[in-house]
Structure formats: C-alpha cells, structure tokens
Tab-separated table of C-alpha atoms in Angstrom:
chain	number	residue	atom	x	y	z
M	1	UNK	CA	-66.199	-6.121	-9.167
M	2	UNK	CA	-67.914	-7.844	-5.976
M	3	UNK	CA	-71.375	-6.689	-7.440
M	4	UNK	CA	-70.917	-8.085	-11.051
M	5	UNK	CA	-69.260	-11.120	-9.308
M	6	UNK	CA	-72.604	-11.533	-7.124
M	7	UNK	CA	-75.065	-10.835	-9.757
M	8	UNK	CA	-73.623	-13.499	-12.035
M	9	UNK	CA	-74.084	-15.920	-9.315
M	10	UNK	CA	-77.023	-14.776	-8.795
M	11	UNK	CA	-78.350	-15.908	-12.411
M	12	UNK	CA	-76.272	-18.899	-11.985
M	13	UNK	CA	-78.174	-19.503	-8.971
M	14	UNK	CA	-81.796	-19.111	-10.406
M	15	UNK	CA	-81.141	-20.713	-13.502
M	16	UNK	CA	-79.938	-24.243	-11.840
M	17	UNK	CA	-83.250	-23.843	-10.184
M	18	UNK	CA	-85.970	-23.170	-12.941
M	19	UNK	CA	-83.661	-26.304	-14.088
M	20	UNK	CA	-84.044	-28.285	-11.431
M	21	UNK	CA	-87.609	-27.412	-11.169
M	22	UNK	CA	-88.546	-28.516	-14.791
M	23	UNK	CA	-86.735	-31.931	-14.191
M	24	UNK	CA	-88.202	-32.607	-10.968
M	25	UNK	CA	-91.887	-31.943	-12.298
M	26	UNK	CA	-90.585	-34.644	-15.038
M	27	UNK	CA	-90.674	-31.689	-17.968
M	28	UNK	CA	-87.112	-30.666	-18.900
M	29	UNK	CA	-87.016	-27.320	-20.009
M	30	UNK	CA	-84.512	-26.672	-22.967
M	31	UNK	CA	-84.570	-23.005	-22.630
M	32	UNK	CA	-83.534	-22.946	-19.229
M	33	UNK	CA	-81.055	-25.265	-19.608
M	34	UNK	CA	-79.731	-22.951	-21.912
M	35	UNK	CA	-79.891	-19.965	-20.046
M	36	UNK	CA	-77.650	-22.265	-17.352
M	37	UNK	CA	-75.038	-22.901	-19.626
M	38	UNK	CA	-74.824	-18.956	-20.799
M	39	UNK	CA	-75.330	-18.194	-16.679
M	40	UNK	CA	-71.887	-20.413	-16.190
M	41	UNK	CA	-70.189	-19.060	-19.435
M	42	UNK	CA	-70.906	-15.490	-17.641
M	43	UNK	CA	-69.688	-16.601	-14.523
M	44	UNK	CA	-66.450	-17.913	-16.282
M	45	UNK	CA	-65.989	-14.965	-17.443
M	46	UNK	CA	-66.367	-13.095	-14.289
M	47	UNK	CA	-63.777	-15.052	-12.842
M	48	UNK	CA	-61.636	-14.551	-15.561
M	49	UNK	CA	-61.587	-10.912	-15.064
M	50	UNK	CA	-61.594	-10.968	-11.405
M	51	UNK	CA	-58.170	-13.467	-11.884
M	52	UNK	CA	-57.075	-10.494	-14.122
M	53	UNK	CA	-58.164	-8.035	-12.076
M	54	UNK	CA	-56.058	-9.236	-9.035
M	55	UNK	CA	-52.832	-9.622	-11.095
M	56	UNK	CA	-52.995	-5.895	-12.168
M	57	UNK	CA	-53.851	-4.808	-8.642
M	58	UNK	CA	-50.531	-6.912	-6.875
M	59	UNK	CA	-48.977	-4.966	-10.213
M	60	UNK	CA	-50.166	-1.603	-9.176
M	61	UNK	CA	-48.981	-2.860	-5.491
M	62	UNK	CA	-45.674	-3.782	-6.683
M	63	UNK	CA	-45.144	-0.301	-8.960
M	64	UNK	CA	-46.237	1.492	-6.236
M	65	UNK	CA	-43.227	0.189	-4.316
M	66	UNK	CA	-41.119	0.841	-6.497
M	67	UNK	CA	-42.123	4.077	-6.953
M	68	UNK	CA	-41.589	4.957	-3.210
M	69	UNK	CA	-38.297	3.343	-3.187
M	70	UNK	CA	-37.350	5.343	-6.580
M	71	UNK	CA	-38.580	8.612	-4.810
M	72	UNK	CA	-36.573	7.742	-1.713
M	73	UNK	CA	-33.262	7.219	-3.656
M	74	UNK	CA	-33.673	10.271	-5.881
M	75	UNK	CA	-34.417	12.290	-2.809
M	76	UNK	CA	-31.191	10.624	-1.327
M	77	UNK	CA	-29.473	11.703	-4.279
M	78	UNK	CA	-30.221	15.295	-4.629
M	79	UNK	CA	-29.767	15.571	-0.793
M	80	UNK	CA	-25.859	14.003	-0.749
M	81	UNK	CA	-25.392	16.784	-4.417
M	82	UNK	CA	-26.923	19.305	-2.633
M	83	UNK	CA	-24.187	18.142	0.427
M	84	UNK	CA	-21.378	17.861	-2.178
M	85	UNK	CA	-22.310	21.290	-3.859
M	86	UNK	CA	-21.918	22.969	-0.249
M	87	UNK	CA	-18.682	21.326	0.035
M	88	UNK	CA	-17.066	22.406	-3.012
M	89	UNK	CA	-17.948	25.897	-2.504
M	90	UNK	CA	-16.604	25.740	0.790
M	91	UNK	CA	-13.521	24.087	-0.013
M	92	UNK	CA	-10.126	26.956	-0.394
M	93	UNK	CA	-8.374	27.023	-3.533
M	94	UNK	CA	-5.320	26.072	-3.876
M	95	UNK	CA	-2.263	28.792	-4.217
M	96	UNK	CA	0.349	27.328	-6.308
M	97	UNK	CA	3.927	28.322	-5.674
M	98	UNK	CA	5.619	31.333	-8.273
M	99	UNK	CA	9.078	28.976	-8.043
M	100	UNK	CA	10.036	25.757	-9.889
M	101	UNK	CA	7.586	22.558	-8.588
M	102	UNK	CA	9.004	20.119	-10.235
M	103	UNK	CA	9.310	16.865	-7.908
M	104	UNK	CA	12.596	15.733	-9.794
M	105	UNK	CA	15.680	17.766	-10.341
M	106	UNK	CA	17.464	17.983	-13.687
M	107	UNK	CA	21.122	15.825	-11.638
M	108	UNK	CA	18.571	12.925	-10.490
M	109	UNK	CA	17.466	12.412	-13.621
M	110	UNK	CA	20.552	12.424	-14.937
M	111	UNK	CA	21.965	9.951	-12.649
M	112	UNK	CA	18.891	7.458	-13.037
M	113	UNK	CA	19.301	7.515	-16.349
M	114	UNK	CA	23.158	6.596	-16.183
M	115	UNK	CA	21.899	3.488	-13.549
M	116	UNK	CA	19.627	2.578	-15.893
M	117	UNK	CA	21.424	3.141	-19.179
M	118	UNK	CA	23.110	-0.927	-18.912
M	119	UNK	CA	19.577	-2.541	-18.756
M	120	UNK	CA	18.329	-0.107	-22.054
M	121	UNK	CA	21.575	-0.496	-24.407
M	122	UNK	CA	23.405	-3.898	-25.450
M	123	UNK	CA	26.780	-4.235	-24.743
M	124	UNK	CA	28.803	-2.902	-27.529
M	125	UNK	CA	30.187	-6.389	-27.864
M	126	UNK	CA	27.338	-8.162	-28.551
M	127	UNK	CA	26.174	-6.179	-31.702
M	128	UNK	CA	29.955	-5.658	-33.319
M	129	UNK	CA	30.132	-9.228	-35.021
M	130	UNK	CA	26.546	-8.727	-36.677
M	131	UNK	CA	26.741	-7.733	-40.181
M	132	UNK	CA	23.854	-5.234	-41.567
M	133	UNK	CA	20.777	-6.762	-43.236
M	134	UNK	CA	21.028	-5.044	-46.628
M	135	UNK	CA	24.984	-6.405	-46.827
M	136	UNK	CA	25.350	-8.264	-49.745
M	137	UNK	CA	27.280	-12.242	-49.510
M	138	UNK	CA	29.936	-13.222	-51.284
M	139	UNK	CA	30.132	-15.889	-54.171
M	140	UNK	CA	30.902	-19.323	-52.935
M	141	UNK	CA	32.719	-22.090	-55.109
M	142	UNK	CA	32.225	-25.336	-55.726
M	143	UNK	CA	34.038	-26.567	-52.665
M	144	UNK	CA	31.850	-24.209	-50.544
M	145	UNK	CA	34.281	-21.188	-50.258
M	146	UNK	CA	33.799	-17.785	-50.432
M	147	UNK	CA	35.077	-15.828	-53.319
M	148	UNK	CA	36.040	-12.414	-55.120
M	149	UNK	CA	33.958	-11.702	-58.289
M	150	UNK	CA	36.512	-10.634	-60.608
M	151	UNK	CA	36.118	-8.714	-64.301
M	152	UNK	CA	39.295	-8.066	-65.813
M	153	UNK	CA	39.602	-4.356	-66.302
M	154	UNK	CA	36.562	-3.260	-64.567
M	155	UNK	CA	36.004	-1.540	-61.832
M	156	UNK	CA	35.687	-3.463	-58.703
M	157	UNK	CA	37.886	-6.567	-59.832
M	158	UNK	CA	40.190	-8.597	-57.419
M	159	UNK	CA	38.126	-7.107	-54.445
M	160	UNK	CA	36.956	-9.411	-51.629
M	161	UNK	CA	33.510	-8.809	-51.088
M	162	UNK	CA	32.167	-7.079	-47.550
M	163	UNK	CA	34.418	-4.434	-48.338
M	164	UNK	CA	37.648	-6.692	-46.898
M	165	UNK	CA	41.163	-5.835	-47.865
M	166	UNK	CA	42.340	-6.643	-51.326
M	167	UNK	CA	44.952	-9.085	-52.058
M	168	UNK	CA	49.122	-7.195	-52.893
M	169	UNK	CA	47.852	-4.254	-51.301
M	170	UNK	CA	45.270	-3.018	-54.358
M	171	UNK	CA	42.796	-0.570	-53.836
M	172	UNK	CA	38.937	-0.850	-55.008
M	173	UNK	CA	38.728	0.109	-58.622
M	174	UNK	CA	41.980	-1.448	-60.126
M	175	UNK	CA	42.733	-4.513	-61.733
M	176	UNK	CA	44.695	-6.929	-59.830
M	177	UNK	CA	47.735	-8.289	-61.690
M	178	UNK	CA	49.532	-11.830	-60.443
M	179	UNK	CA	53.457	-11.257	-59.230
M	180	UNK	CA	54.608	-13.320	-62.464
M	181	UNK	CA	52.196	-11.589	-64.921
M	182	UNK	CA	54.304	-9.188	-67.357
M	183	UNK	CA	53.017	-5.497	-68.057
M	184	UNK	CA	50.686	-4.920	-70.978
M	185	UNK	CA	52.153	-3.591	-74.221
M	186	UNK	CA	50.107	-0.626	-74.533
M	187	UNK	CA	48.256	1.000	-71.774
M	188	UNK	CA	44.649	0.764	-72.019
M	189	UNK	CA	44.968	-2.473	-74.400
M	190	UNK	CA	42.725	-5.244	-73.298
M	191	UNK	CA	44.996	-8.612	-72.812
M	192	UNK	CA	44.424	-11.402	-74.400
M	193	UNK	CA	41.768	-14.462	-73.822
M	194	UNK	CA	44.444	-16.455	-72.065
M	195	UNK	CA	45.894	-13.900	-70.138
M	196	UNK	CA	42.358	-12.789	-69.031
M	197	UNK	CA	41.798	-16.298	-67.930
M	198	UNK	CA	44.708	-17.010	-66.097
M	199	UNK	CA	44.297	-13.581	-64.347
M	200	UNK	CA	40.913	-14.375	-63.293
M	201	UNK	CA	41.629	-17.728	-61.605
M	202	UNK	CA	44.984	-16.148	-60.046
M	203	UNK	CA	42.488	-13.236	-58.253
M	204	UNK	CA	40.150	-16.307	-57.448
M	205	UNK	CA	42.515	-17.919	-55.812
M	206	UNK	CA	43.906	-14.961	-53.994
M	207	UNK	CA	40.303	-14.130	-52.660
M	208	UNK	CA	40.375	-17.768	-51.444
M	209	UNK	CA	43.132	-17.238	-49.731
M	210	UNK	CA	42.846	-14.008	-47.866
M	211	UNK	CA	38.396	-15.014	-46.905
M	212	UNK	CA	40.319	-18.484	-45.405
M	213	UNK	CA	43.082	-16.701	-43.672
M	214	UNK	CA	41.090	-13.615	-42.583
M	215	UNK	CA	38.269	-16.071	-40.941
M	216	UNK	CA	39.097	-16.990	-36.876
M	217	UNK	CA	38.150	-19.857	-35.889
M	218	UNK	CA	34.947	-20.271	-33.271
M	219	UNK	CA	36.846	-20.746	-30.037
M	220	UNK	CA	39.084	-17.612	-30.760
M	221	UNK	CA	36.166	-15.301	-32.109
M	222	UNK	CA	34.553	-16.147	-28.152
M	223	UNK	CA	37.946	-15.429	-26.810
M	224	UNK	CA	37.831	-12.061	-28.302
M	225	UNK	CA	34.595	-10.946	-27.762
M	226	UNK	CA	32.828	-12.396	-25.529
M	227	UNK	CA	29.747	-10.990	-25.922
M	228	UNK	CA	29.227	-12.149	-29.518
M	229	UNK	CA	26.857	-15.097	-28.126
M	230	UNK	CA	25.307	-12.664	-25.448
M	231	UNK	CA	21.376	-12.685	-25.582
M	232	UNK	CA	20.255	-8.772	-24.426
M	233	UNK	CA	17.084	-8.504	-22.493
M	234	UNK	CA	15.945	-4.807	-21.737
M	235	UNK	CA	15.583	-5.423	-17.956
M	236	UNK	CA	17.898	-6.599	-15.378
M	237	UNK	CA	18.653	-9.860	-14.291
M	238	UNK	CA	16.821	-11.736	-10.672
M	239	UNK	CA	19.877	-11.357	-9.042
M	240	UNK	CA	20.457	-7.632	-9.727
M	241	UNK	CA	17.214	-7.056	-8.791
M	242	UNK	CA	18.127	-8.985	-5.349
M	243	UNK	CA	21.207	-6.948	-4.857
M	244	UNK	CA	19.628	-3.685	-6.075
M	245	UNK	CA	17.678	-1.245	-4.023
M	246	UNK	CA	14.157	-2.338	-4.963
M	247	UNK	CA	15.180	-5.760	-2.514
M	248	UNK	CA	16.370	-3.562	0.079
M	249	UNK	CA	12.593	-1.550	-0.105
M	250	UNK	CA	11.043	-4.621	0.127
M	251	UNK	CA	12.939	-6.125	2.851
M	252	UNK	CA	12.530	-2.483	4.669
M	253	UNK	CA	8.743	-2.785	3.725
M	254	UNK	CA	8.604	-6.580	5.711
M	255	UNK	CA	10.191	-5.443	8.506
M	256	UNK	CA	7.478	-2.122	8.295
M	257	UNK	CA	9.915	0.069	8.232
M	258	UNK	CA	8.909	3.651	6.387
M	259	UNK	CA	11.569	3.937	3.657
M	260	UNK	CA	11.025	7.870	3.439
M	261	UNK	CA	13.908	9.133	5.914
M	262	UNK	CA	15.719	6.487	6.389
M	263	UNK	CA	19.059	6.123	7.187
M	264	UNK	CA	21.241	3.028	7.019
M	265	UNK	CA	24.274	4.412	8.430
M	266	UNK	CA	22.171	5.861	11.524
M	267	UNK	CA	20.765	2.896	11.527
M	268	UNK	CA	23.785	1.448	11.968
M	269	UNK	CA	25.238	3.303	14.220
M	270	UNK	CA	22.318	3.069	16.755
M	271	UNK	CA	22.882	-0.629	16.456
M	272	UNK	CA	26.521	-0.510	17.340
M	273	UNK	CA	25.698	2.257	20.641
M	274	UNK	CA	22.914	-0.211	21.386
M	275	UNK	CA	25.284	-3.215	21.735
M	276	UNK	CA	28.067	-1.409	23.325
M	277	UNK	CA	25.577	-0.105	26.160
M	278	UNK	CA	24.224	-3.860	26.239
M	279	UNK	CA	28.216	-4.510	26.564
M	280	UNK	CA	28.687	-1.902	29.235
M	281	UNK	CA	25.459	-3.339	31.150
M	282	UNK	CA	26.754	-6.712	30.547
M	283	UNK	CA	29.889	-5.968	32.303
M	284	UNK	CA	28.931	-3.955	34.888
M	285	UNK	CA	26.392	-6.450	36.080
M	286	UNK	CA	29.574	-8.841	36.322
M	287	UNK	CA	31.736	-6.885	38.046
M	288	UNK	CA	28.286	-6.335	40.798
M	289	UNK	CA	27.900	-9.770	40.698
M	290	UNK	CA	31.871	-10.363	41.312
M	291	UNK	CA	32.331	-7.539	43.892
M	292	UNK	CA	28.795	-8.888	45.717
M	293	UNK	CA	30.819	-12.554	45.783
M	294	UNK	CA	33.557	-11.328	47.180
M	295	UNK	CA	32.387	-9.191	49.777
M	296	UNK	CA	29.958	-13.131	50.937
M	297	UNK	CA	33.422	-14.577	50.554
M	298	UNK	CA	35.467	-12.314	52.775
M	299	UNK	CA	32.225	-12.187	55.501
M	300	UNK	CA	31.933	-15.789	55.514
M	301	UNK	CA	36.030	-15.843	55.847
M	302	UNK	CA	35.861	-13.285	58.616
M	303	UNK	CA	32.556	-15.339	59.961
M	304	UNK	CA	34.835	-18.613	60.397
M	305	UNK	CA	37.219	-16.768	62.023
M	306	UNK	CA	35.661	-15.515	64.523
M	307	UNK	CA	34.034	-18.711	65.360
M	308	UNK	CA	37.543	-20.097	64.934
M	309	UNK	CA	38.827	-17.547	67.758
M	310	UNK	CA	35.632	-18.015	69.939
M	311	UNK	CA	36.559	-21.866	70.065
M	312	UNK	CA	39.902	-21.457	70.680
M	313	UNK	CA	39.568	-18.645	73.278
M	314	UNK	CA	36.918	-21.292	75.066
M	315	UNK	CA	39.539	-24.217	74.714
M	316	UNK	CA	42.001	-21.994	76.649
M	317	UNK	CA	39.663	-20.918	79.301
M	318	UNK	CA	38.637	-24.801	79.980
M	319	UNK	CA	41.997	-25.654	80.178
M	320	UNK	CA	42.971	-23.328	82.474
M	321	UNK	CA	40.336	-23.873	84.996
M	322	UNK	CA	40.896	-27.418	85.214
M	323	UNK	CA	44.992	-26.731	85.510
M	324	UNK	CA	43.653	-24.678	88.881
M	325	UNK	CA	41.499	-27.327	89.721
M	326	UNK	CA	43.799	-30.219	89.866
M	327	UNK	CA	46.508	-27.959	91.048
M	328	UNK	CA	44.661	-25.899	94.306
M	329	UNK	CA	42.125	-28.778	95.052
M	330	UNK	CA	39.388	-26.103	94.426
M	331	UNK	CA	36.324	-26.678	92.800
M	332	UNK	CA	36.316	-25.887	89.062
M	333	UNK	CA	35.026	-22.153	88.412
M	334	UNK	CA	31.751	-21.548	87.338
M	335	UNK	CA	33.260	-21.790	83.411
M	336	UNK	CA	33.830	-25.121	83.648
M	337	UNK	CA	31.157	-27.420	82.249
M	338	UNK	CA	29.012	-29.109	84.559
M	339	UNK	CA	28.849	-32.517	85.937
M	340	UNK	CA	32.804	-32.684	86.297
M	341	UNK	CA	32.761	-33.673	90.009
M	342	UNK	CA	32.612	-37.623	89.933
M	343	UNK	CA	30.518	-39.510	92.377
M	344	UNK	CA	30.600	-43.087	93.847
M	345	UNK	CA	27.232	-45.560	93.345
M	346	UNK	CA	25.982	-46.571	96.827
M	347	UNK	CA	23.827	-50.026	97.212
M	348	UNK	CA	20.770	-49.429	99.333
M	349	UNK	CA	19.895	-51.544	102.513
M	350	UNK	CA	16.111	-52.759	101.439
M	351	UNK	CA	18.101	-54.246	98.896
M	352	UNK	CA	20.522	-56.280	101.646
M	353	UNK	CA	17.352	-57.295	102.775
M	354	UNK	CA	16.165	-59.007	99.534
M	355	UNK	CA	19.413	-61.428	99.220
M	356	UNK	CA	18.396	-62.631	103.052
C-alpha cells in the first residue's frame, strides 16, 4: 500500500512540474495539465483506499480481540464442565430409606386441617337464610304482597309458593275449601263460576295471610341468626393472625430466636430459676451488707467504749494524785500533768535602777 501510495505521488509530483514548466516558459501545456488532474484523481483514490484500508485493519484488530477473548471464555468453560463432570462422578449416591419418609404424619394433617377448617367453610349461619338461585318467586298483588297461585281443582292449588305450609292444614295437591264453603253435590263435579270465584279469592287471601304472618321482621331475623349479614372471607382476620402462631414466629424470628426446638414452657421456667437466683443473690447481698453494718456498728460501739473507759480510768488516776498531793504535801506523781507547781513573778533590780 506504501508503494502504490508513493508512486501516485510520484506522478503527482512530475506532472505539477512539466506544468509548471510549460507556464513558466509562457506555453501552457493542455496535455499535461491533464495528466495533473488524472495524477490527483489517482491520488484521491489512493487515499481513498488507504482510508479503507485502515478501517478494515482496526476491524481485523478488533475481531482479533474478540476472538482471543472468545477462546479464553470457551476454554474457561470446558475447563469449570470438565471440573463439574469430575464432581458428579465423585459425588455418593444417595441410599433412600426402605420405611415410610413422609415429612407429615397422617394425625398432623388431620389436626391442621381441623385449625384451618373455620377460615375455608362459612358459618352455617350465614348461608341458611339464602334461598337457591333456580327457586322460583311468588306472585305479588297489587298492593305489593306475595301470593298463592290458585286453580280450583288442580293440582297445586291453595299452596304458598317456596314450598311453605298450606293454609287449614292442606297438603300439596288438594284443593283448598273455605270453613263456610258447603261440600260439592257429587264428587268429582266441578262447582260452579261463583263458587270457583269466591274460592279463589278466599285461598288468596289465606296465602296473604300466612306469607304476612310467616315473615319476621328485620330486627328479629338478626336476633336469630346472627350471621345472616356476615360477609365470609376465606382467610383469617389481622387480629387472629396477631394472636395466632405465625405472630409468635415472627416475634421469635425478631428476637433471633431459632423456632425449631423451642420450648416456651422451658423457656419459662428458666426465666422464673433465673429471677429467683437474682432473688436469692439479691438477698444475700443484703443480709452481707446488713451483717457487715452491724459488725462497724458494734466495733465502733465497743471503740467508744473503750475510749470512754480510758478517759474515765485517767480522770480517776488525776484525781487521786492530786487528793495525795494536797493531803501529804508531796509533790504530785509523775501522772500528774505538768506545770501544776505555781510560781511567784519576781521584778529584777536593773529595772529598780530605771525608775531612779
């Protein structure tokens, strides 16, 4: 590339000269001005492909590192499987046991399931008072009341519908007949229009009457079941979970205590032997303390009265020398203090001599 690159300068080069020449000896030269132009379109080129030329070689540079960097992590790679493959075959198999390994036991599953059975099943007072989807409603009046769909002589008549309790004690299937109504003539005879009528308004008003009377009113239906306004939730309530055993976990967990093997009643009871020995210390210390005060009490009581004695004994002593004294004429004895014997102050003669 350097030897294409210098032999295009090269023409470059000679052509600006035979130029240059053929101006300076005032004849321009049209032929070598052209050969200038195609010597600088070949150098353009050269550059060109020397610009080209140096991308694909920082390219190849850059592949190249990549390459060894691949190579490196592939090399890594079969080295750590070859690793991994040594440590599988190495590792011992595992012996299972011939017995039953099953973690749980068929009575704690059973009981978890009867602790957990409240939070999976509504109360059975919640879902008494609902009535089934495919139930069919009752016929409601004019005045907004519910009731019985009556057809003389058919099957079904005089019966309160939901499956209630017919009016005079009938059963499903018969036709009702009013108190006041005489028997038919004839079994099996249909009655007549009017008798029909009055028949059906009579069972009307007898379904009215036994929907109104069998119907509670709101404040008694919550008296009685108390659940009927209940909303179930599959899960148990914040504070159950507070007073359940998941909270005590936790609070174990805080305090970084392991809950596997523990024991609240040794627990307990290594609290209550710690504070009676703190107890026992406490009170032995005391009675140290107490006993250690009264033995400095009784020394500085037997301290005092010694001192006490010693004065007393010296009081005595003085006052019997000085009883001997004044009683003998003797000198005091060498107990007595001294500086007892009294002297009499004597004027000197140079100072007779002064008052002259």
């Amino acid at each position: 590339m350097d030897k294409q690159l210098d032999i295009r300068f090269d023409r470059v080069e000679k052509a600006l000269g035979t130029l240059v020449d053929s101006i300076a000896k005032y004849n321009p030269s049209t032929h070598s001005a052209h050969d200038f132009v195609a010597a600088d379109a070949e150098l353009g080129k050269g550059l060109e492909e020397l610009q080209t030329h140096q991308s694909n070689y920082r390219r190849l540079q850059e592949l190249r590192a990549a390459s060894a960097s691949l190579d490196a992590q592939i090399k890594d790679t079969l080295r750590l499987l070859a690793n991994t493959r040594k440590e599988l075959v190495n590792a011992p198999a595992t012996v299972f046991p011939e017995g039953s390994h099953y973690a749980i036991n068929y009575d704690e599953l059973l009981s978890y399931a009867r602790m957990i059975s409240p939070t999976t099943i509504p109360p059975v007072g919640a879902i008494n008072g609902l009535p089934a989807h495919g139930e069919p409603q009752g016929n409601l009046d004019a005045g907004g009341t519910e009731t019985a769909a009556t057809t003389p002589g058919g099957p079904g008549a005089a019966t309160p519908v939901g499956g209630g309790a017919t009016p005079n004690g009938l059963q499903n299937g018969a036709t009702s007949q009013p108190p006041s109504q005489p028997p038919a003539d004839q079994p099996g005879s249909a009655p007549p229009a009017s008798q029909a009528q009055h028949s059906q308004q009579t069972v009307a008003s007898f379904g009215t009457s036994v929907t109104t009377s069998t119907t509670l009113p709101e404040h008694l239906s919550a008296h009685l079941n108390p659940h009927a306004q209940t909303e179930f939730a599959p899960w148990p309530g914040e504070d159950k979970v507070r007073q359940g055993s998941l909270a005590a976990l936790a609070f174990l967990a805080e305090r970084g205590i392991d809950p596997e093997g523990y024991d609240p009643e040794e627990e307990a009871e290594q609290a209550r032997r710690r504070k009676a020995e703190e107890e026992e210390e406490r009170s032995r210390r005391a009675d140290e303390e107490d006993r250690e005060r009264r033995i400095r009490h009784e020394e500085q009581l037997r301290q005092r009265a010694a001192a006490q004695a010693a004065r007393e004994r010296e009081a005595a002593e003085e006052a019997e020398a000085w009883r001997r004294s004044s009683v003998g004429g003797a000198p005091p004895s060498a107990s007595s203090p001294v500086g007892g014997e009294k002297r009499q102050f004597q004027f000197m003669g140079d100072l007779d001599d002064d008052d002259d």
